[in-house]
């Protein structure tokens, strides 16, 4: 069989399919490596912020990325209006009370649905409440619309309008770590947990491993496809000699 005939039997379809699969798997593996670097940076920032003392809201506003940093709240949160965000905390349904302080949204904490009462106004503020800044994502277009002061998604823009906050909407919410109403035990202040799952290295190795498997699969099929054709060449040569003689 001639070289041209062997080239005619080259598995172009298989090559294209394997090339597409290889590009997809390598792309997914590379993306997971990038996610790994991002997650490691996020964990490092969280750990570094935990060792730093709380700052003022003015200082917090000057930081390029204040996520995980703590600030001292000086507003009279006991006498500020708030809206309610439907939420679940430790498997229990309820709401989170959202107020404002110096153009920052303040998550005051969780109240279970079994509690119908709301805190009463107090004659004096509770000074020195510490809150942790966390970045929040804007809700998607399928999020339910608010009903009065009850929200069903953390729509910071709509919450800011409802609370009378002027100016640009910050992509951060301050989560109070102390209660604005210490005498009201039903309120549970809490910031989102800073524990991060970091399985991106395992995912990357999985995708790259599958890419190597595709390469091995392609080489094995290619050799199997071409070897029988190459093996016929000596036999054809012998037959040609017999015919000549």
Short mmCIF file of N, CA, C and O in Angstrom, two decimals, residues 25 28-33 35-36 39 197-210:
data_model
loop_
_atom_site.label_atom_id
_atom_site.label_comp_id
_atom_site.label_asym_id
_atom_site.label_seq_id
_atom_site.Cartn_x
_atom_site.Cartn_y
_atom_site.Cartn_z
N UNK A 25 -10.85 20.02 28.26
CA UNK A 25 -10.33 19.52 29.54
C UNK A 25 -9.17 20.37 30.04
O UNK A 25 -9.09 20.67 31.24
N UNK A 28 -10.62 23.61 31.37
CA UNK A 28 -11.23 23.44 32.69
C UNK A 28 -10.16 23.30 33.77
O UNK A 28 -10.30 23.86 34.87
N UNK A 29 -9.10 22.57 33.47
CA UNK A 29 -8.02 22.43 34.45
C UNK A 29 -7.34 23.76 34.72
O UNK A 29 -7.04 24.09 35.88
N UNK A 30 -7.11 24.54 33.67
CA UNK A 30 -6.48 25.86 33.85
C UNK A 30 -7.37 26.78 34.67
O UNK A 30 -6.90 27.53 35.53
N UNK A 31 -8.68 26.72 34.40
CA UNK A 31 -9.62 27.54 35.17
C UNK A 31 -9.60 27.18 36.65
O UNK A 31 -9.65 28.05 37.51
N UNK A 32 -9.49 25.89 36.95
CA UNK A 32 -9.43 25.48 38.35
C UNK A 32 -8.12 25.92 39.02
O UNK A 32 -8.11 26.26 40.20
N UNK A 33 -7.04 25.96 38.27
CA UNK A 33 -5.78 26.48 38.82
C UNK A 33 -5.94 27.97 39.16
O UNK A 33 -5.48 28.44 40.21
N UNK A 35 -8.77 29.44 39.87
CA UNK A 35 -9.65 29.49 41.05
C UNK A 35 -8.88 29.15 42.32
O UNK A 35 -9.15 29.72 43.38
N UNK A 36 -7.93 28.24 42.21
CA UNK A 36 -7.11 27.88 43.36
C UNK A 36 -6.31 29.08 43.85
O UNK A 36 -6.25 29.35 45.06
N UNK A 39 -8.69 31.51 45.52
CA UNK A 39 -9.15 31.05 46.82
C UNK A 39 -8.04 31.16 47.86
O UNK A 39 -8.29 31.53 49.02
N UNK A 197 -14.08 26.16 51.42
CA UNK A 197 -13.68 24.88 50.85
C UNK A 197 -12.69 25.16 49.73
O UNK A 197 -12.93 26.04 48.90
N UNK A 198 -11.60 24.41 49.71
CA UNK A 198 -10.56 24.66 48.71
C UNK A 198 -10.19 23.34 48.05
O UNK A 198 -9.16 22.73 48.33
N UNK A 199 -11.08 22.89 47.15
CA UNK A 199 -10.87 21.63 46.44
C UNK A 199 -10.41 21.84 45.00
O UNK A 199 -10.45 20.92 44.20
N UNK A 200 -9.98 23.06 44.70
CA UNK A 200 -9.67 23.38 43.31
C UNK A 200 -8.46 22.60 42.79
O UNK A 200 -8.40 22.27 41.61
N UNK A 201 -7.48 22.31 43.65
CA UNK A 201 -6.32 21.54 43.20
C UNK A 201 -6.75 20.14 42.77
O UNK A 201 -6.32 19.63 41.73
N UNK A 202 -7.62 19.52 43.55
CA UNK A 202 -8.12 18.20 43.19
C UNK A 202 -8.90 18.23 41.89
O UNK A 202 -8.76 17.33 41.04
N UNK A 203 -9.73 19.26 41.71
CA UNK A 203 -10.48 19.39 40.47
C UNK A 203 -9.53 19.59 39.28
O UNK A 203 -9.73 18.99 38.21
N UNK A 204 -8.50 20.41 39.46
CA UNK A 204 -7.54 20.66 38.38
C UNK A 204 -6.83 19.36 37.99
O UNK A 204 -6.67 19.07 36.79
N UNK A 205 -6.38 18.61 38.99
CA UNK A 205 -5.70 17.34 38.70
C UNK A 205 -6.63 16.37 37.99
O UNK A 205 -6.19 15.61 37.10
N UNK A 206 -7.91 16.40 38.34
CA UNK A 206 -8.88 15.52 37.68
C UNK A 206 -9.01 15.87 36.20
O UNK A 206 -8.96 14.99 35.33
N UNK A 207 -9.17 17.17 35.91
CA UNK A 207 -9.33 17.58 34.51
C UNK A 207 -8.06 17.32 33.70
O UNK A 207 -8.14 16.83 32.56
N UNK A 208 -6.88 17.61 34.29
CA UNK A 208 -5.64 17.34 33.57
C UNK A 208 -5.42 15.84 33.40
O UNK A 208 -4.88 15.40 32.38
N UNK A 209 -5.83 15.05 34.39
CA UNK A 209 -5.73 13.59 34.26
C UNK A 209 -6.59 13.06 33.14
O UNK A 209 -6.18 12.17 32.37
N UNK A 210 -7.81 13.61 33.02
CA UNK A 210 -8.68 13.20 31.91
C UNK A 210 -8.09 13.63 30.57
O UNK A 210 -8.24 12.92 29.56
#
